[in-house]
Short mmCIF file of C-alpha atoms and ligand atoms in Angstrom, two decimals:
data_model
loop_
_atom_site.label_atom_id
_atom_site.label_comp_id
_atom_site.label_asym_id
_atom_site.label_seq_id
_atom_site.Cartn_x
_atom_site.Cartn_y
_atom_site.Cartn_z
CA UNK N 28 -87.20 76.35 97.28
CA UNK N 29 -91.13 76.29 98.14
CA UNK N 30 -91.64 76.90 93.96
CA UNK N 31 -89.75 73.43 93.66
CA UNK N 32 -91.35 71.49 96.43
CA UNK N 33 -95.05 72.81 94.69
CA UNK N 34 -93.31 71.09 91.46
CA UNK N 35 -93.18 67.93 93.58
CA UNK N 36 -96.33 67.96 94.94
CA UNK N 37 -97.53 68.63 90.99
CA UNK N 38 -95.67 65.88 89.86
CA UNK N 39 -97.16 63.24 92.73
CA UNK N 40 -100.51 64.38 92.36
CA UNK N 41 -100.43 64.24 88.26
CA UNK N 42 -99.11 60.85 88.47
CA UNK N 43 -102.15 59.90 90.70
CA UNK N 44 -104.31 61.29 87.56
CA UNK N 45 -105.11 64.36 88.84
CA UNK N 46 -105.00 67.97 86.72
CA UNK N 47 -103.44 71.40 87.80
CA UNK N 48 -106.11 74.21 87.96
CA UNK N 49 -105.67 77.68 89.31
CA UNK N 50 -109.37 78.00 89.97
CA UNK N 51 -111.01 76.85 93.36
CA UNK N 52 -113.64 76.74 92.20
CA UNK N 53 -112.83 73.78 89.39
CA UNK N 54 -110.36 72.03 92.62
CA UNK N 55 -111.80 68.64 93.97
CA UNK N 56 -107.78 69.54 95.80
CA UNK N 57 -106.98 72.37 97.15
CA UNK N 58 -103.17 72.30 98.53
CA UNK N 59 -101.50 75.31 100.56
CA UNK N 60 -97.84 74.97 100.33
CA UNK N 61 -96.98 77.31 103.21
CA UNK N 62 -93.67 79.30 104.37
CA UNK N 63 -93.50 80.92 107.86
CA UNK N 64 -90.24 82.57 107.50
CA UNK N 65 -91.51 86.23 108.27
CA UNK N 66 -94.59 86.97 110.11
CA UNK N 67 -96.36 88.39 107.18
CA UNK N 68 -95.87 85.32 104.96
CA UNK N 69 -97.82 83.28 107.70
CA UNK N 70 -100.88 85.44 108.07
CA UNK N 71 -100.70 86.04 104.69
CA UNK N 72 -101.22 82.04 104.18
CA UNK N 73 -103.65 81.77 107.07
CA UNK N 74 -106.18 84.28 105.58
CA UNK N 75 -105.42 82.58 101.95
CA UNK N 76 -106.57 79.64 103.83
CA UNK N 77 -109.43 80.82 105.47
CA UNK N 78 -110.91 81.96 102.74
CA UNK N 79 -111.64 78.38 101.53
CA UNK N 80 -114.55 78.04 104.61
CA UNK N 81 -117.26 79.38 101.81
CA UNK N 82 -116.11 76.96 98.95
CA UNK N 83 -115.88 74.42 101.27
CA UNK N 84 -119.50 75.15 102.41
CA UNK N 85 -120.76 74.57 99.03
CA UNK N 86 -118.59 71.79 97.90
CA UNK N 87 -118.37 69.42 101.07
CA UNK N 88 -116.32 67.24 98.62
CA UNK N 89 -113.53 69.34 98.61
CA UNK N 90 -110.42 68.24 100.46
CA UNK N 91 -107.81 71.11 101.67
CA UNK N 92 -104.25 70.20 102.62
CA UNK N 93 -101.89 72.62 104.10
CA UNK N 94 -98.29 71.56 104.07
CA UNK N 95 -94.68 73.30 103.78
CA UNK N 96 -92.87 74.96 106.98
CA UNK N 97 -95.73 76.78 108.49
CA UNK N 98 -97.14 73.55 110.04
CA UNK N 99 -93.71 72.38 110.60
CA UNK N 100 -93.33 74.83 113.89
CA UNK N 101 -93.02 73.71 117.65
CA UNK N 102 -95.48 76.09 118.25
CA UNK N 103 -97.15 77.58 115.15
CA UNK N 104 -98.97 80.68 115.45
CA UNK N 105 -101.99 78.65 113.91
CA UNK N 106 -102.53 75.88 115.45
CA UNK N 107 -103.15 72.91 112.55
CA UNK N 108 -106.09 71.46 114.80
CA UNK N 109 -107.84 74.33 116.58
CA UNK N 110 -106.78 77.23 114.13
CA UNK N 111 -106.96 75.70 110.65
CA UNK N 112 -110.28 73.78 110.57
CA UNK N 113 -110.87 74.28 107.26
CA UNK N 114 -107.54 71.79 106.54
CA UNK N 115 -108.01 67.96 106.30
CA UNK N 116 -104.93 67.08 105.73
CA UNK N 117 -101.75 68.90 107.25
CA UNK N 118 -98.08 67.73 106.95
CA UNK N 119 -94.90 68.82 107.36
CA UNK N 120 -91.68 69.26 105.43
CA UNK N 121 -90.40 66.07 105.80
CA UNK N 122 -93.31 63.85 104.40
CA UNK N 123 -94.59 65.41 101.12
CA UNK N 124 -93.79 62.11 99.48
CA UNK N 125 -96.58 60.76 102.15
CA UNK N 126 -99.54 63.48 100.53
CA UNK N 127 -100.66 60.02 98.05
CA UNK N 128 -101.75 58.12 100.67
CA UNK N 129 -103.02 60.80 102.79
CA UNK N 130 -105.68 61.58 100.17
CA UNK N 131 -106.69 57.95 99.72
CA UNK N 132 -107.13 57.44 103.20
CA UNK N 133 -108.87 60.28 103.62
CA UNK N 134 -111.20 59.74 100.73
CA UNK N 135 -112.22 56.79 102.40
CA UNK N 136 -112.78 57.70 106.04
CA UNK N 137 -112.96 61.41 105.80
CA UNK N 138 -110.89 61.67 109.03
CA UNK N 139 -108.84 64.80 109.12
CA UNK N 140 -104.52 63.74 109.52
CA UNK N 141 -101.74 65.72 110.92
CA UNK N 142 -98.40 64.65 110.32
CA UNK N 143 -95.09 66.65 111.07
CA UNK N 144 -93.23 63.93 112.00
CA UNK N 145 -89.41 64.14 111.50
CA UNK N 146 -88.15 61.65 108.88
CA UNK N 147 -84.51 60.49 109.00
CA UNK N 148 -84.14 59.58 105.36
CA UNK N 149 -84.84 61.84 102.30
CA UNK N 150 -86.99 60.68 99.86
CA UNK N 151 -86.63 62.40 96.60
CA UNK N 152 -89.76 63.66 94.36
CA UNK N 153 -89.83 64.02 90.85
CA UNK N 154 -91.42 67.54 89.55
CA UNK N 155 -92.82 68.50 86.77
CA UNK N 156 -91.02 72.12 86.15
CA UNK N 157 -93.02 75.23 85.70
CA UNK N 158 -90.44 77.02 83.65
CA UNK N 159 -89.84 76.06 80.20
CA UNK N 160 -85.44 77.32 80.28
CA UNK N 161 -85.19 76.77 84.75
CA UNK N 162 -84.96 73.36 86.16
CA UNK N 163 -84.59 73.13 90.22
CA UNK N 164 -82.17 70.71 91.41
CA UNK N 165 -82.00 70.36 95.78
CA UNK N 166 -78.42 69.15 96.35
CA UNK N 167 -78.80 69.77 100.26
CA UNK N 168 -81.53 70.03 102.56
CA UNK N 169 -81.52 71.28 105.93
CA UNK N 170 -79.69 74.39 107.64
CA UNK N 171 -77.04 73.63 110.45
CA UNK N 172 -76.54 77.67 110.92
CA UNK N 173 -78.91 78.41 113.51
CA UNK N 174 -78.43 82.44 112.38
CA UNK N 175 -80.56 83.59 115.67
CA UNK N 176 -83.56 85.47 113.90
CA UNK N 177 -84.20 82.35 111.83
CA UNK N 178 -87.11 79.21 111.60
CA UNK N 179 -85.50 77.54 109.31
CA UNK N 180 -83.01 75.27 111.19
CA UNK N 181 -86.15 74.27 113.29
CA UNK N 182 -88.33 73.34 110.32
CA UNK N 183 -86.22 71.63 108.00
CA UNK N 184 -83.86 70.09 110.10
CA UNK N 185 -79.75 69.63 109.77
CA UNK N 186 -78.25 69.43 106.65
CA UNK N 187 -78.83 66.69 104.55
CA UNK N 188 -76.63 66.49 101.14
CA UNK N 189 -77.78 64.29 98.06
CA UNK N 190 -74.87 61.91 96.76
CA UNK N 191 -73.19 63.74 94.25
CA UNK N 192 -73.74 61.09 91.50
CA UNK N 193 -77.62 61.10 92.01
CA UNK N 194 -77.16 65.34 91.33
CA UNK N 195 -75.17 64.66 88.37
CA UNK N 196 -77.42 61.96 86.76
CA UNK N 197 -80.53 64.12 87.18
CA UNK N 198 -78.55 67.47 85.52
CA UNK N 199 -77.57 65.37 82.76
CA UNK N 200 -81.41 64.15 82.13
CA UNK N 201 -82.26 67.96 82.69
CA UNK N 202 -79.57 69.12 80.16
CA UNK N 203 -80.52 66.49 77.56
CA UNK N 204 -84.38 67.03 78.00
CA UNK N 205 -82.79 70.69 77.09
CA UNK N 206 -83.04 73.41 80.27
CA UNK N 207 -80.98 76.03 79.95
CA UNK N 208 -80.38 77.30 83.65
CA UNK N 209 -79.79 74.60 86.48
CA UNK N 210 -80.34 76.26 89.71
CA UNK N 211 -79.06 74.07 92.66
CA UNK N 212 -80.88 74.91 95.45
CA UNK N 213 -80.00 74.58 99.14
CA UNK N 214 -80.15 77.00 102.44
CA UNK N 215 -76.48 77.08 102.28
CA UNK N 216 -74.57 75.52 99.27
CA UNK N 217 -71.18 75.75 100.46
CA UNK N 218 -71.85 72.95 103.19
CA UNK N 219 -72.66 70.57 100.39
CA UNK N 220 -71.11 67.26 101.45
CA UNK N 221 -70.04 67.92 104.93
CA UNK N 222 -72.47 65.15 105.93
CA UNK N 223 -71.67 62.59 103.74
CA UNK N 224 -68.69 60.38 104.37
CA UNK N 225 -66.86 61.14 101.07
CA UNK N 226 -64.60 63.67 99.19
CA UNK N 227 -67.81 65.03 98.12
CA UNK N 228 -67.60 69.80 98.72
CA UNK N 229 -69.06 72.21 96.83
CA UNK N 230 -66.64 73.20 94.78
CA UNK N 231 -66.34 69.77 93.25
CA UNK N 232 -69.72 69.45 92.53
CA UNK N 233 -69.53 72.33 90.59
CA UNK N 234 -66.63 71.43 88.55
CA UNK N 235 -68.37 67.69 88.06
CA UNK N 236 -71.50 69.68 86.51
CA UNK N 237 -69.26 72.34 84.44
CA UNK N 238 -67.52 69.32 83.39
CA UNK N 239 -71.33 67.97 81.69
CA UNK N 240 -71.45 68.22 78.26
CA UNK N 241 -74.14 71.04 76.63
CA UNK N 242 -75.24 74.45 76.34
CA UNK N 243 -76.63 75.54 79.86
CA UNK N 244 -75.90 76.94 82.88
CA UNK N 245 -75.21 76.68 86.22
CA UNK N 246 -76.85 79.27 89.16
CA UNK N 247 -77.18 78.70 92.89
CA UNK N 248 -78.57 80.05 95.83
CA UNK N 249 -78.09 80.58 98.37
CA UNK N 250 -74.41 80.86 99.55
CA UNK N 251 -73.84 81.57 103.17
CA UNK N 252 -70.85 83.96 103.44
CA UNK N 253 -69.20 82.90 106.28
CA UNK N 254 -67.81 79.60 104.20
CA UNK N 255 -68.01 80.45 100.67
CA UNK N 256 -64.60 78.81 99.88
CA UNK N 257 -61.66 79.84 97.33
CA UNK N 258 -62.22 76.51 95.30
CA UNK N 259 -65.99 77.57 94.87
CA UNK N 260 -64.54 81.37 93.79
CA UNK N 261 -62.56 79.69 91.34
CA UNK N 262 -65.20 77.67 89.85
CA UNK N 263 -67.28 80.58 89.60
CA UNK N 264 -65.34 81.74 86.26
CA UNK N 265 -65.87 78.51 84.12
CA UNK N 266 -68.12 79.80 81.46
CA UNK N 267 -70.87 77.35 82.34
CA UNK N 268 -71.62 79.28 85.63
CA UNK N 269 -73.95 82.38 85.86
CA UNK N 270 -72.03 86.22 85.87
CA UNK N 271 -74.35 86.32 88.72
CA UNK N 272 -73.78 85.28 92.65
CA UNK N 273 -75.92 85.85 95.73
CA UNK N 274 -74.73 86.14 98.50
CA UNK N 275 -76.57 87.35 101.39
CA UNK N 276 -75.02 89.67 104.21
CA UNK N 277 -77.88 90.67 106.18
CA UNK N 278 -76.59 93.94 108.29
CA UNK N 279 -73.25 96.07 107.17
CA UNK N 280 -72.81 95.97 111.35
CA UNK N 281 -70.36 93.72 113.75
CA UNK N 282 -72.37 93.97 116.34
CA UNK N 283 -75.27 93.47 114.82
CA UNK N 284 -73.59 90.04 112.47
CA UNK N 285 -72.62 88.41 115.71
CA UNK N 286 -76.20 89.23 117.28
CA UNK N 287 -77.38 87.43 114.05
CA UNK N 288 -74.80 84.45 114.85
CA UNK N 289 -73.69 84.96 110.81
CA UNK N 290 -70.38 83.99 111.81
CA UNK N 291 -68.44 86.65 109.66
CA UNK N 292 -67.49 90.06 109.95
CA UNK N 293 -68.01 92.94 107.56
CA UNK N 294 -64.05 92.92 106.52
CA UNK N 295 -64.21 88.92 105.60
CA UNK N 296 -67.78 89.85 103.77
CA UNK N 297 -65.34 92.47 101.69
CA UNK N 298 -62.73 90.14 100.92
CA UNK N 299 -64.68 87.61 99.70
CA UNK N 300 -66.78 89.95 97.29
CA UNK N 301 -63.12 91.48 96.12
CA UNK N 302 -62.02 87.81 95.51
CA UNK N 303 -65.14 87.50 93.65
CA UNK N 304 -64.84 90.36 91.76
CA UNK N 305 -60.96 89.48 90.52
CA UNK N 306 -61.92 86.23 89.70
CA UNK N 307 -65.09 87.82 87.83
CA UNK N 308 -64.97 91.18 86.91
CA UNK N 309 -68.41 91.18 84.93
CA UNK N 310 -70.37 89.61 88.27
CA UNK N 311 -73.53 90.95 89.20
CA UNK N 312 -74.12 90.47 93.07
CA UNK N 313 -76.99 90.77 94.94
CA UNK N 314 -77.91 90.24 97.98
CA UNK N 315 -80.45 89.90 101.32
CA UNK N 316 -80.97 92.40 104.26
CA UNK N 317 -82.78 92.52 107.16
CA UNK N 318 -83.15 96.06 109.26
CA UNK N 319 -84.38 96.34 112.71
CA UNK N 320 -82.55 93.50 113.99
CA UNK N 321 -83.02 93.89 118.19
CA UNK N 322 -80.62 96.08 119.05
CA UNK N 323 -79.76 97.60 115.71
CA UNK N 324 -78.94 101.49 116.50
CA UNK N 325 -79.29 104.52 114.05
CA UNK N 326 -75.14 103.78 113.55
CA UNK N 327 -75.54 100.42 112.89
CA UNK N 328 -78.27 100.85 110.11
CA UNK N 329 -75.49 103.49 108.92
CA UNK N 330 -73.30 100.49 108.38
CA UNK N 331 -75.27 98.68 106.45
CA UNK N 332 -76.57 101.53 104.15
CA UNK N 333 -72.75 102.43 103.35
CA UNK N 334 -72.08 98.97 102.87
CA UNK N 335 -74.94 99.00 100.21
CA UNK N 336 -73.49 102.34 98.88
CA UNK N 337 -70.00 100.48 98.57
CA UNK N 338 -70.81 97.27 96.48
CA UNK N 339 -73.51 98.89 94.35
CA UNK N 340 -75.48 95.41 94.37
CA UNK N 341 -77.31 94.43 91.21
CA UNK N 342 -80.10 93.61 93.20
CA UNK N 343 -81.55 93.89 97.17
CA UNK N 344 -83.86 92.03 98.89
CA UNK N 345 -84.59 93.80 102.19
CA UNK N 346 -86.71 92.71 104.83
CA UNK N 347 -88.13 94.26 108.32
CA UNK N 348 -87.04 91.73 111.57
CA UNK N 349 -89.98 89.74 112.21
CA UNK N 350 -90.37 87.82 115.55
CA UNK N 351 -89.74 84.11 114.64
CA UNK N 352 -91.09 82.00 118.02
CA UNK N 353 -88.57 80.01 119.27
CA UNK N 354 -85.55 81.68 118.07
CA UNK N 355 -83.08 83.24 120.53
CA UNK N 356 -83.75 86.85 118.63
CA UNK N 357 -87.66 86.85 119.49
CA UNK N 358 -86.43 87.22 123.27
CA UNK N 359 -83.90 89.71 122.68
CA UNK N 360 -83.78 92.86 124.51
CA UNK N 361 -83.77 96.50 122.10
CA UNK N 362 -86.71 95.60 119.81
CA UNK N 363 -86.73 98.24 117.21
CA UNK N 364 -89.81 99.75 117.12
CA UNK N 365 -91.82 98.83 113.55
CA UNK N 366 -92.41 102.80 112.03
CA UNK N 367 -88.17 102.73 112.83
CA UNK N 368 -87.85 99.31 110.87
CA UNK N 369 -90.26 100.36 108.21
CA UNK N 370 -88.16 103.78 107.73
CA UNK N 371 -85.04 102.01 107.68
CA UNK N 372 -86.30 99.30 105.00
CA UNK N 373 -87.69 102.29 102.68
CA UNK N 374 -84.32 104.18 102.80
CA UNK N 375 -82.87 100.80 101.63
CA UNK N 376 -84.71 100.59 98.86
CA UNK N 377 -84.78 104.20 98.03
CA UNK N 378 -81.26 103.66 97.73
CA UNK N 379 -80.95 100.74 95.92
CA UNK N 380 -83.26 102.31 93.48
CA UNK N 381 -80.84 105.13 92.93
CA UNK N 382 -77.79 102.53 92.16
CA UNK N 383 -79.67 100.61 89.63
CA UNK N 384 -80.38 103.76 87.95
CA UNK N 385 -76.36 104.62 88.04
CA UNK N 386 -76.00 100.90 86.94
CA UNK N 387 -78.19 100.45 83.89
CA UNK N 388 -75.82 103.37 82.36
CA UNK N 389 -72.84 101.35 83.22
CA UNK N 390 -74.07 98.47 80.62
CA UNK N 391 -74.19 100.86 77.52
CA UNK N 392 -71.97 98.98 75.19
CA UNK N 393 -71.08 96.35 76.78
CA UNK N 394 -71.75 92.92 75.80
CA UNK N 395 -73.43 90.02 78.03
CA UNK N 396 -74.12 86.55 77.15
CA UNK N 397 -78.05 86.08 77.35
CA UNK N 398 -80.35 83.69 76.92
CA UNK N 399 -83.03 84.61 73.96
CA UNK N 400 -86.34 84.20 75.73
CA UNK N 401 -88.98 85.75 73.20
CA UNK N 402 -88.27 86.92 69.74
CA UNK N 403 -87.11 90.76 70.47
CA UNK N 404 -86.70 89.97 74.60
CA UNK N 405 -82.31 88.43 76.07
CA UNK N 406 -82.22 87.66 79.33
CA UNK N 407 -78.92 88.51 81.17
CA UNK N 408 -77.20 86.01 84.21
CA UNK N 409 -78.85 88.39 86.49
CA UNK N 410 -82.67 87.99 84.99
CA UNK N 411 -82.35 91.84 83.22
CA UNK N 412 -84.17 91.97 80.03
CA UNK N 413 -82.75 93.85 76.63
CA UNK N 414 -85.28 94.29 74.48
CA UNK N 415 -83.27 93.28 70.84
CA UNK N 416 -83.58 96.22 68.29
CA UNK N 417 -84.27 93.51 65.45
CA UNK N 418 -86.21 90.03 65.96
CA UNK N 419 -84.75 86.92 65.84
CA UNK N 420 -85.90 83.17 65.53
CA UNK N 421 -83.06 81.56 67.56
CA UNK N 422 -85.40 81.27 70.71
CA UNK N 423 -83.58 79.12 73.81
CA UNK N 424 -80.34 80.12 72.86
CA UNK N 425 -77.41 81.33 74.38
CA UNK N 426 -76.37 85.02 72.39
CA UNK N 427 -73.31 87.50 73.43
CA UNK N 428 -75.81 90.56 73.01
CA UNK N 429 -74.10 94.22 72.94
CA UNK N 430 -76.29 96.99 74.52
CA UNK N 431 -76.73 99.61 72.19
CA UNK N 432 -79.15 102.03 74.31
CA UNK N 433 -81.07 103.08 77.38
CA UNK N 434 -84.11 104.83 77.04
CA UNK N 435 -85.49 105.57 80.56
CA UNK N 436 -84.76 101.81 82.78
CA UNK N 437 -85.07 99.96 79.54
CA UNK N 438 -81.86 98.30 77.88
CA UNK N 439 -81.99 97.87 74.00
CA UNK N 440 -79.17 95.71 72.23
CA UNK N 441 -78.20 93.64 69.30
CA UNK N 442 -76.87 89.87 68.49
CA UNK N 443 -73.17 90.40 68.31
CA UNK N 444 -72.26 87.28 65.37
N1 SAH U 527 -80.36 80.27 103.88
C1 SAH U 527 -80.42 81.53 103.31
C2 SAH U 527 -81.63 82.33 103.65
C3 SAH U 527 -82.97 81.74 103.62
S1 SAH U 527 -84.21 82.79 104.23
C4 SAH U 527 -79.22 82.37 103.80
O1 SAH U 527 -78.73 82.16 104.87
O2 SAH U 527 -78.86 83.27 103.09
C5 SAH U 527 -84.15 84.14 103.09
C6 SAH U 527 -83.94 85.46 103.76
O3 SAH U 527 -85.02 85.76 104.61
C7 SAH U 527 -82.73 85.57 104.64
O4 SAH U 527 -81.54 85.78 103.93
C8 SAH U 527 -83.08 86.75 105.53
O5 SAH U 527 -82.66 87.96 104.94
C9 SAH U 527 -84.60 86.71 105.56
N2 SAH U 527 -85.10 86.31 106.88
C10 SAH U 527 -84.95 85.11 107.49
N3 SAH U 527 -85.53 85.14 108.71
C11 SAH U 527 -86.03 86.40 108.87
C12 SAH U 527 -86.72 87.06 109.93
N4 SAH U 527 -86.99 86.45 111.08
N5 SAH U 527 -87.10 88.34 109.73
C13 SAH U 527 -86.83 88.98 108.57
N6 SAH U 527 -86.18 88.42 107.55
C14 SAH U 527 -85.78 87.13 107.70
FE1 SF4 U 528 -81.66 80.62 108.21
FE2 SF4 U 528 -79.11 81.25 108.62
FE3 SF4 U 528 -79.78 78.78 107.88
FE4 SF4 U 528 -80.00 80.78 106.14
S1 SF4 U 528 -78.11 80.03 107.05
S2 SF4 U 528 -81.52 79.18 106.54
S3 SF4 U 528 -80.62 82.46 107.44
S4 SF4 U 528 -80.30 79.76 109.78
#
């Protein structure tokens, strides 16, 4: 989501005649597009940021603007006045499309701005996409979930869906302009459309954009389990959709899910991925975890490292509980100690390891339908490489590619005709 709202910023500041550098050095700009959703990603931003005091020194030109959800917070663990001097400009999530006029005002009275204010009404960017095959697409902004270790609801707000026809217009410019994976993006999906006064649901949406004439793709993330519906399941078969699906379950425990306020339990989390599975039988799943939730025993991190065992996920993205002010976790009672949290996250992925291993045997001989990225390199749904034994020139096409060999984590295959 940030990597689409830097596009944004790219696109607003290019149309004000400005140039993309990565060098501070060449910047007359320098922008920080910050997340706070862990701890670490925050300092990790802050000390990025600080680092500008010494170019700053030497160029007194240069104007710094820190912006995204970091700034966002009631109370931010760096303050935007006090902490981050070094920023002239901060704002918030809700007034990116604000950053033009910011920077002419400042050129001309040099008078630092802070601006988080909360704006009702959406105003959509254009972007000018990094990725030459991936084009972004928000359909929904916003998080109503309130999942109690989380920043997110407090940062960006309740949901916010896009009309459907405004998505559809801009997918059929993206298809024509000729991307080859449209990933919606949204914090959860499957509420697209509860907040507009229309027929308007996920599911539809996706059938509207299957229904869009081309060769791409459609991917999305992320889906919140707890209301991934049977319409969306069915869509997820149409060949334009991915043979991948994320879908997050954060612990394996009950307890510990209704701590999180996820709204689910581990058996509706199993249906859902067997219903998935029936409807798909080639899907790879992956999905997000986060150990040393307060309270989380040795038997409850059990759970969740059978449950890991039992799907054999593609892929896992597991993260240590950090303390998110604000949210009804950070006063819990039963924090887990961090070397505790840090064992439990390295068993995870010692784990996981292990399963991809079993996994990457399981695709000898079978055939997936990739997208050719470089001459002798497919990419698979799930964003696996197979290195093609013989190069071809049919770059940015879609090819059913058979897997012919594994030597060590690396697939080989070849262009099935
Ligand atoms: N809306 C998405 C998640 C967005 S945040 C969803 O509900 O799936 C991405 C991931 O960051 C989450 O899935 C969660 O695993 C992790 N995360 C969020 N807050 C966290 C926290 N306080 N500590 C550790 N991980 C966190
Ligand atoms: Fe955060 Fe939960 Fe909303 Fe995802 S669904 S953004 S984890 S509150």
């Amino acid at each position: 989501m940030n990597v689409h709202e830097s596009e944004k910023i790219c696109r607003l500041l290019e149309d004000m005649g400005m140039q993309k550098t990565d060098k501070n050095d060449d910047a007359d700009v320098v922008i920080f597009n910050t997340c706070c959703i862990r701890e670490g990603a925050e300092n990790r931003a802050f000390s990025n940021i600080m680092k500008l005091k010494s170019l700053k020194i030497r160029n007194k030109d240069l104007i710094v603007v820190v912006c995204g959800c970091m700034p966002q917070q009631k109370n931010p663990k760096y303050d935007p006045i006090k902490d981050i001097k070094v920023a002239d400009i901060v704002l918030g999530t809700y007034n990116t499309h604000l950053l033009g006029e910011m920077l002419k005002r400042f050129v001309i009275d040099r008078k630092k701005i802070v601006d988080t204010n909360e704006y009702i009404e959406n105003i959509e960017l254009d972007a000018i996409r990094d990725d030459k095959y991936n084009a972004y697409v928000n359909i929904i902004y916003g998080c109503n979930n309130f999942c109690t270790y989380c920043v997110v609801p407090y940062v960006r707000g309740r949901e916010r869906s896009r009309k459907m026809g405004d998505i559809l217009n801009e997918v059929k410019i993206l298809v024509a302009q000729g991307y080859k994976y449209i990933t919606l993006l949204g914090q959860n999906v499957n509420s697209y459309g509860k907040d507009l006064n229309d027929e308007s649901t996920f599911a539809i949406l996706l059938a509207n954009l299957c229904e869009i004439e081309g060769d791409f793709k459609i991917k999305f993330m992320t889906s919140h389990p707890k209301d991934l519906s049977d319409d969306v399941i069915n869509v997820l078969s149409n060949k334009k959709m991915v043979r991948a699906l994320h879908l997050p379950v954060q612990s394996g425990s009950d307890k510990i899910l209704k701590l999180m306020n996820r709204k689910y339990d581990l058996n509706h989390y199993l249906s859902i991925i067997s219903k998935v599975r029936k409807a798909v039988p080639d899907i790879a799943i992956s999905t997000d975890i986060i150990v040393g939730f307060p309270g989380e025993t040795e038997e409850d991190f059990e759970s969740t490292f059978d449950l890991i065992k039992k799907i054999k996920y593609n892929q896992v993205f597991a993260y240590i509980y950090s303390k998110r002010s604000g949210t009804p976790a950070c006063n819990m009672a039963d924090q887990v100690p961090y070397k505790i949290k840090n064992e439990r996250v390295n068993k995870i992925l010692n784990e996981h390891r292990a399963i991809v291993e079993i996994l990457s045997t399981q695709y000898l001989n079978k055939t997936f339908n990739c997208l050719i990225i470089k001459p002798n390199v497919a990419l698979t749904d799930a964003g696996k490489d197979i290195l093609l034994k013989e190069k071809t020139k049919q770059i940015g096409v879609f090819k059913n590619i058979e897997v012919k060999s594994l030597v060590g984590k690396t697939l080989f295959g070849e262009i099935k005709e």
